[in-house]
Coordinates of C-alpha atoms in Angstrom, one line a residue:
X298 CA -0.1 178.9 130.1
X299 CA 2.6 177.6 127.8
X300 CA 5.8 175.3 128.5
X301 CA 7.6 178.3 127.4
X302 CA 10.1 178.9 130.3
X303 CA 10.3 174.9 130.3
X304 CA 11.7 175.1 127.0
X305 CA 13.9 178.0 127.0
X306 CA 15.4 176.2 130.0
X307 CA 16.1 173.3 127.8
X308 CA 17.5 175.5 124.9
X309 CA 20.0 176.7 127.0
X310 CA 19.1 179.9 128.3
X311 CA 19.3 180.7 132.1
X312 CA 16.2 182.8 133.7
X313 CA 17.0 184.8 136.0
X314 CA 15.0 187.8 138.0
X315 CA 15.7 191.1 137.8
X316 CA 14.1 191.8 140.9
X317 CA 14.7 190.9 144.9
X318 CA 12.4 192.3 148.1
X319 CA 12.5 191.3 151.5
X320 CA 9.0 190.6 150.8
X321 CA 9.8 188.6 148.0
X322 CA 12.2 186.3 150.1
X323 CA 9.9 186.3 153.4
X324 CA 6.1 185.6 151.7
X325 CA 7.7 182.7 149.8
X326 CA 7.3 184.0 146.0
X327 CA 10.9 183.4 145.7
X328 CA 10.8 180.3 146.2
X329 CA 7.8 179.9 144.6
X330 CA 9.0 181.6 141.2
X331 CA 12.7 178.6 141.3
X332 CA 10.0 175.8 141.8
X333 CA 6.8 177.0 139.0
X334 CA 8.9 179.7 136.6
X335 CA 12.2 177.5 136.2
X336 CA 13.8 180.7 137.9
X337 CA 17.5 180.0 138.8
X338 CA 19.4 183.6 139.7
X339 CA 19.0 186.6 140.6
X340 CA 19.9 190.1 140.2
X341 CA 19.7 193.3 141.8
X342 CA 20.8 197.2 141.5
X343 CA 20.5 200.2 143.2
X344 CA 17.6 201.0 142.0
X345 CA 15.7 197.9 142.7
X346 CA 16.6 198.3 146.3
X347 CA 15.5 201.7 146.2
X348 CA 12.3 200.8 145.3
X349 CA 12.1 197.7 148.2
X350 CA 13.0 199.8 150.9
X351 CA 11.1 202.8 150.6
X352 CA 7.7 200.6 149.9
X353 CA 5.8 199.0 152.6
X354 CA 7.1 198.2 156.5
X355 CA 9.2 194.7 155.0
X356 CA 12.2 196.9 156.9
X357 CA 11.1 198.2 159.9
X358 CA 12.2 195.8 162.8
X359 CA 15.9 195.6 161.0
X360 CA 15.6 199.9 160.3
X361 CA 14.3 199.9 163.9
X362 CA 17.6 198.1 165.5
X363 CA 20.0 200.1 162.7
X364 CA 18.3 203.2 164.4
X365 CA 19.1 202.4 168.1
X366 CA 22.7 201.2 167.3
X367 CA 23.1 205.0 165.4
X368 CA 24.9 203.5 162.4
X369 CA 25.5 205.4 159.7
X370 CA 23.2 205.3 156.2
X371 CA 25.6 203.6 154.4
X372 CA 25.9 201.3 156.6
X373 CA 22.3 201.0 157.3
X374 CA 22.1 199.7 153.6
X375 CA 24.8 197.3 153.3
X376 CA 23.2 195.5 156.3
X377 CA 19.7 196.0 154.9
X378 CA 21.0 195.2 151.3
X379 CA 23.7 192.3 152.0
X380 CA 20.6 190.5 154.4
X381 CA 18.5 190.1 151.5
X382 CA 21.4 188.9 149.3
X383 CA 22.4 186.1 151.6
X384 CA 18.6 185.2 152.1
X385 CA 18.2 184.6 148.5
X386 CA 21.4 183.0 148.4
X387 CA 20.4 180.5 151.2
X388 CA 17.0 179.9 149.2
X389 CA 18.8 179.6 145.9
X390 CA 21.4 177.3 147.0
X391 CA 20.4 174.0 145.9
X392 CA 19.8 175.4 142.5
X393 CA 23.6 176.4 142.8
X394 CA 25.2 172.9 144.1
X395 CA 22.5 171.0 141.4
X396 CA 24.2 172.7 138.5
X397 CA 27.6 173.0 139.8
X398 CA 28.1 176.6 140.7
X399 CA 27.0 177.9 137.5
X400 CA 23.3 178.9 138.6
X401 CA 21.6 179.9 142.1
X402 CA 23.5 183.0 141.9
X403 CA 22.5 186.1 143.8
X404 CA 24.2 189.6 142.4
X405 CA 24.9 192.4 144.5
X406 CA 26.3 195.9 143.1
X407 CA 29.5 198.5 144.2
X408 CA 28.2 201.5 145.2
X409 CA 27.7 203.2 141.7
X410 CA 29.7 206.3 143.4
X411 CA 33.0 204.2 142.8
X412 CA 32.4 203.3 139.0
X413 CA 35.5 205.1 138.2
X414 CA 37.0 205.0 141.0
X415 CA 39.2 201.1 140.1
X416 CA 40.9 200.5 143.7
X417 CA 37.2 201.4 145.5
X418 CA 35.7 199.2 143.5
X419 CA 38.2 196.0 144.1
X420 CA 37.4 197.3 147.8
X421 CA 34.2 197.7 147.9
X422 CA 33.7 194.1 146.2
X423 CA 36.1 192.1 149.0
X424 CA 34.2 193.7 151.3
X425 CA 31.0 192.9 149.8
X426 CA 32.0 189.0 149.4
X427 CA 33.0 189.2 153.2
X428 CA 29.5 190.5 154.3
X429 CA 27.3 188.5 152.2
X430 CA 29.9 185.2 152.5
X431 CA 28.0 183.0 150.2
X432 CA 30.0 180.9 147.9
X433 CA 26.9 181.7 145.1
X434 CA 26.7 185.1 145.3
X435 CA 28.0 187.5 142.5
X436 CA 29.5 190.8 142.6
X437 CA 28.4 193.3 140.2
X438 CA 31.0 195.7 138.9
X439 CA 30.1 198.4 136.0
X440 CA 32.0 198.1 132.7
X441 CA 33.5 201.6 132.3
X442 CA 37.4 202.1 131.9
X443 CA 37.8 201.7 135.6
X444 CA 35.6 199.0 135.8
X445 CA 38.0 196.6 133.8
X446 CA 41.2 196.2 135.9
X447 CA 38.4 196.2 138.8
X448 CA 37.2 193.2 136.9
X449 CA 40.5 191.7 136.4
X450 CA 42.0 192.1 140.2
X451 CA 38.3 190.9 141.6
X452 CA 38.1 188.2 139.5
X453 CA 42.5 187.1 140.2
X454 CA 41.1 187.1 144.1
X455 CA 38.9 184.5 143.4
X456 CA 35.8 186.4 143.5
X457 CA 32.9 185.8 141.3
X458 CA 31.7 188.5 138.8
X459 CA 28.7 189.9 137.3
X460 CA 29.9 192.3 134.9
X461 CA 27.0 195.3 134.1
X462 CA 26.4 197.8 132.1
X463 CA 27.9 196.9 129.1
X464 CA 26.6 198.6 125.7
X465 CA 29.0 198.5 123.5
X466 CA 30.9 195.5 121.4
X467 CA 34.4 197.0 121.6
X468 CA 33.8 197.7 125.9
X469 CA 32.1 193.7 125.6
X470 CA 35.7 192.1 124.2
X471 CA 37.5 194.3 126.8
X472 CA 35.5 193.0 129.5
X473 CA 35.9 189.2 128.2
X474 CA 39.7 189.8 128.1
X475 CA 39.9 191.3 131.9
X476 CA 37.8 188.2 132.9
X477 CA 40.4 186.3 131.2
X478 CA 43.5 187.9 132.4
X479 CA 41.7 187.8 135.9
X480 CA 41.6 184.2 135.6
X481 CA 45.4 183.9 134.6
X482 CA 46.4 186.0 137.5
X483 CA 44.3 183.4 139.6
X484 CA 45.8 180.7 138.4
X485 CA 49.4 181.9 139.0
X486 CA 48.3 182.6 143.0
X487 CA 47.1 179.0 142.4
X488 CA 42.8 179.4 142.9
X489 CA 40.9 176.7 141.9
X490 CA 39.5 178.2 138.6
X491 CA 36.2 176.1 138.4
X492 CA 35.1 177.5 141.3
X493 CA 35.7 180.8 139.7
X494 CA 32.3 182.4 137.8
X495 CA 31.5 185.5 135.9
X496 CA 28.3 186.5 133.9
X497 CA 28.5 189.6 131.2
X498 CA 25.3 192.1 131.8
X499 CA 24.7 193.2 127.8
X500 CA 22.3 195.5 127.7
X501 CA 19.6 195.1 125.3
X502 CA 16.2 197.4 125.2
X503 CA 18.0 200.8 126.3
X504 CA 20.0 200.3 123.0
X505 CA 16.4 200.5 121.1
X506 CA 15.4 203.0 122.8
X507 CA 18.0 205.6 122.4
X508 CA 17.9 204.9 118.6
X509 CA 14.8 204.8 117.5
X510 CA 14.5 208.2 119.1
X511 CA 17.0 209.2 116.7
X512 CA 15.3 207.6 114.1
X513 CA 12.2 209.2 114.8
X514 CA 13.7 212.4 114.8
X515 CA 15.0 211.6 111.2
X516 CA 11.7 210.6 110.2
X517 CA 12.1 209.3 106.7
X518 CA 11.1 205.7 105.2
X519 CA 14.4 204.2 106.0
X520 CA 14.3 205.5 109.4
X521 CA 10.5 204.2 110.4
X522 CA 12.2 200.7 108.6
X523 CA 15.1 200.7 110.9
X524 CA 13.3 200.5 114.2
X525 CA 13.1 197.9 116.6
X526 CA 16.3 196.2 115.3
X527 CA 19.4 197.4 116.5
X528 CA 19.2 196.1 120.5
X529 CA 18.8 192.4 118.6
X530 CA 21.3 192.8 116.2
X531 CA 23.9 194.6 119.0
X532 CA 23.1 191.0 121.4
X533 CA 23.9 188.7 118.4
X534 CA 26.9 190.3 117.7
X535 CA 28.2 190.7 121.0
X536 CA 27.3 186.8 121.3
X537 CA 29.1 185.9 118.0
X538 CA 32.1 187.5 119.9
X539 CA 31.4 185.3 123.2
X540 CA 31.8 182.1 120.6
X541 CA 34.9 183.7 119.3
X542 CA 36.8 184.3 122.3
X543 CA 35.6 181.8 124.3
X544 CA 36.9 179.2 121.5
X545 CA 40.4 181.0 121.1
X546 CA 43.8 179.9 121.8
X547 CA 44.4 181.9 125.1
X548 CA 41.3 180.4 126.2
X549 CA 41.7 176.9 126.3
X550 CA 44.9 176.4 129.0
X551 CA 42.3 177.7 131.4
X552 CA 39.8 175.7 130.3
X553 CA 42.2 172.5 130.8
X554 CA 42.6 174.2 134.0
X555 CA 38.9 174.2 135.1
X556 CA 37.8 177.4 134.1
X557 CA 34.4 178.2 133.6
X558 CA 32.9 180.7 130.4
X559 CA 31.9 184.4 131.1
X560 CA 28.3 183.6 130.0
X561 CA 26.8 186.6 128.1
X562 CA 23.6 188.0 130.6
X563 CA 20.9 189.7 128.6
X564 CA 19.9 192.3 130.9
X565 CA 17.2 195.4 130.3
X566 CA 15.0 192.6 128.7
X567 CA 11.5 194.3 129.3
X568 CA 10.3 196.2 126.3
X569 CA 9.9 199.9 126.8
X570 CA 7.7 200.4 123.4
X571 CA 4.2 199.5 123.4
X572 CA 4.4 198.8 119.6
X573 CA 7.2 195.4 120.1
X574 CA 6.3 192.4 121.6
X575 CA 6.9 192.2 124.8
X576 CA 8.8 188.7 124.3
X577 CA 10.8 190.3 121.7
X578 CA 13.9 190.5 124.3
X579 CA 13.7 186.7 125.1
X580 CA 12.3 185.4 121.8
X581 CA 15.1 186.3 119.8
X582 CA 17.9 185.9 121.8
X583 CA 17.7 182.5 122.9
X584 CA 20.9 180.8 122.7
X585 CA 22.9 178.3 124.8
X586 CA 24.9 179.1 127.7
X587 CA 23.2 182.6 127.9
X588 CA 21.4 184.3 131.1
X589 CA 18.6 186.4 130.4
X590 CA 17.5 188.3 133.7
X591 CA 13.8 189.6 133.6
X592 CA 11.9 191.9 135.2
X593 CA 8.4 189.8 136.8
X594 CA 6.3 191.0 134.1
X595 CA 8.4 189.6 130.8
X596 CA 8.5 186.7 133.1
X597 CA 5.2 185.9 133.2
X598 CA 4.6 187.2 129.5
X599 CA 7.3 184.9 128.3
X600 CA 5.2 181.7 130.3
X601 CA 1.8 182.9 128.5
X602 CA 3.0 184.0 125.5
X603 CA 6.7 183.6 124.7
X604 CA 8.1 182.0 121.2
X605 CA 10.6 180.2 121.8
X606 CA 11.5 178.7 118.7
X607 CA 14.9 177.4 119.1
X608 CA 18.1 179.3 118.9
X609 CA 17.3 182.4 117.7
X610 CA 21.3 183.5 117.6
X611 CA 22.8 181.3 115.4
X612 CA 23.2 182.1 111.7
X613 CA 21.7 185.5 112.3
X614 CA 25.2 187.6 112.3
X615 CA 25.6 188.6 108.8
X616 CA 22.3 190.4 109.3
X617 CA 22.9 191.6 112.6
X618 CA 25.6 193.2 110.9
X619 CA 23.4 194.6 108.1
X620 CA 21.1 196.3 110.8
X621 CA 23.5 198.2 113.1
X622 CA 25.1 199.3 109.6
X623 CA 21.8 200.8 108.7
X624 CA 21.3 202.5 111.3
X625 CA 24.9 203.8 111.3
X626 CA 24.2 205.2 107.1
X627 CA 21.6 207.5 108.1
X628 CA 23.8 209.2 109.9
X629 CA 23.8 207.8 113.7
X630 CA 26.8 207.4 115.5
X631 CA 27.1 203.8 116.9
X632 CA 29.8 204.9 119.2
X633 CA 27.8 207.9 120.2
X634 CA 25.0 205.6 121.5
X635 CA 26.9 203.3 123.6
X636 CA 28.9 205.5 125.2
X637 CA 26.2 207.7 126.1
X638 CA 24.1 205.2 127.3
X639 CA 27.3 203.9 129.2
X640 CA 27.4 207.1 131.0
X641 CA 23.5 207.7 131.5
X642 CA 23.3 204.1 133.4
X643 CA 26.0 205.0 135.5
X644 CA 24.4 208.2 136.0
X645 CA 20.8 206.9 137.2
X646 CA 22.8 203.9 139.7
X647 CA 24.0 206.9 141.2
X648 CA 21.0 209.1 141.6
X649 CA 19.0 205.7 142.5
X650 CA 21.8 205.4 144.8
X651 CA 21.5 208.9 146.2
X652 CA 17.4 208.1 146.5
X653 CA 18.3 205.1 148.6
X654 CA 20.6 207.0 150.7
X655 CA 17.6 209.9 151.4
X656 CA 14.8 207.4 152.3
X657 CA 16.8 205.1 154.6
X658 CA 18.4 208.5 155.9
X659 CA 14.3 209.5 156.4
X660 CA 13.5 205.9 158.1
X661 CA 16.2 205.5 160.3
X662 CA 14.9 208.9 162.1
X663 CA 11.7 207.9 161.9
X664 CA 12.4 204.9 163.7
X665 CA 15.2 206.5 166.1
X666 CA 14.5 205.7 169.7
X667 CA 13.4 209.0 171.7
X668 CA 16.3 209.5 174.2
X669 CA 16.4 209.0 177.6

């Protein structure tokens, strides 16, 4: 084993899991993974739930008492799902009031069914905030068109924010600029802005994967050269925007006023091809004041073999540049990508969504009382 989490810790970068099961919270590996894996947040989606819920009996008693009350399924999984939350929450909270509020967070989604729907989704996030009522949990709210006043409006209530599925560098400065209006409509309701957080879920390893497909389709030299870059140079970029805007005119009243950074969240960090490193997501994008949310196995990779060699960010953006403009000369469409992939991962929340809603639906009758 290495002191590699130890040290990307100390460069800056906050770890955070990409994973959360009853089982998780109840056998102790939670807490296990905060006190040996320098873990300090956590996320979650719909499909991660899916997943919990439909393995093992880690549900049963609270399916079991859902069942006799005859709730409904979506209620069944914002009791199920909002439990869970709050107990990671409760074991995450001294990593929360140690670093002030900006760690020991918890995220919990919208249903992905309202992603563009913007007034269910500032509805569905109060609501959320109400049932989980933990001052360190994080709503997450997708970064499509509707997503953005959503953002704004949540954020002016004094809600925290975990902003996901972002792709795209143009969507990335729309979302830092509806945090930042949401944080000037806070301040003119009078909140207290430093107790006012938001992370930015940029999307890394989907990026790589839907072009080099299209590189491999092309085929050529240059292609075959191109591959394996982009999802690296797309982060640094979108990271030399975070430095811009986060160092800008409009944003330094609010941070006279207490306001806390939009930290950029490297999210999809495990490596889908066998041919990268499986580090490559957190070796080269370690930079401070970042979150880089990983699924358990590029956890433990990163602790046996991870190369953290510093920040990995800075200096890097005239190339960064170089590489997505490659890509873009051979004839694939940048825009095309993101907004594609923007779509798709709204597309699989929902159907993980719909999956949840079948195989609670399935274990709520299974567990139904017989009548009489």
């Amino acid at each position: 084993m290495t002191d590699a989490l130890k040290r990307l810790s100390e460069e800056g970068v906050a770890i955070w899991l990409d994973d959360l099961s009853r089982k998780r919270i109840t056998s102790g590996n939670l807490a296990e993974l905060i006190d040996q894996q320098h873990v300090v947040g956590v996320t979650t989606n719909p499909s991660i739930f899916q997943k919990a819920i439909s393995q093992g009996d880690g549900y049963d008693q609270q399916l079991s008492d859902l069942a006799a009350r005859k709730v409904t399924v979506e209620e069944a999984i914002r009791m199920i799902t909002t439990a869970d939350v709050r107990d990671a929450a409760d074991i995450l909270r001294p990593v929360f009031d140690a670093t002030g509020g900006q760690d020991g967070r918890v995220s919990i989604e919208v249903d992905p069914r309202l992603a563009h729907n913007t007034k269910a989704t500032v509805a569905e996030a109060k609501q959320l905030a109400w049932l989980v009522d933990r001052p360190n949990a994080l709503i997450k709210i997708p970064a499509t068109k509707a997503g953005l006043p959503a953002i704004t409006e949540t954020i002016g209530r004094g809600i925290s924010v975990n902003v996901t599925l972002i792709f795209s560098l143009e969507r990335y400065r729309e979302v830092m600029d509806a945090y930042l209006a949401g944080l000037e409509k806070a301040q003119a309701a009078g909140l207290d802005l430093s107790k006012i957080h938001s992370v930015a879920s940029f999307f890394v390893s989907r990026v790589d994967t839907e072009i080099d497909k299209r590189l491999d389709a092309l085929g050529t030299p240059e292609a075959k050269a191109a591959r394996g870059k982009a999802g690296v140079a797309n982060a640094r970029l979108a990271y030399q925007a975070y430095e811009e805007v986060f160092s800008s005119d409009r944003w330094s009243p609010l941070e006279n006023a207490g306001a806390n950074k939009q930290r950029a969240l490297w999210a999809s960090t495990g490596v889908k091809d066998p041919a990268y490193k499986d580090t490559l997501y957190v070796d080269e994008l370690v930079a401070p004041n970042t979150v880089n949310t990983m699924p358990e196995a590029t956890l433990f990779a990163t602790e046996d073999h991870g190369g953290i060699r510093g920040n990995a960010v800075a200096g890097t953006y005239e190339q960064a540049r170089a590489e997505l403009d490659a890509v873009e000369k051979l004839g694939i469409s940048y825009d095309d990508v993101v907004q594609l992939l923007e779509d798709e991962g709204v597309e699989k929340f929902e159907a993980s969504w719909n999956d949840l809603l079948k195989s609670t639906e399935a274990e709520l009758q299974r567990l139904a009382p017989s009548e009489g």
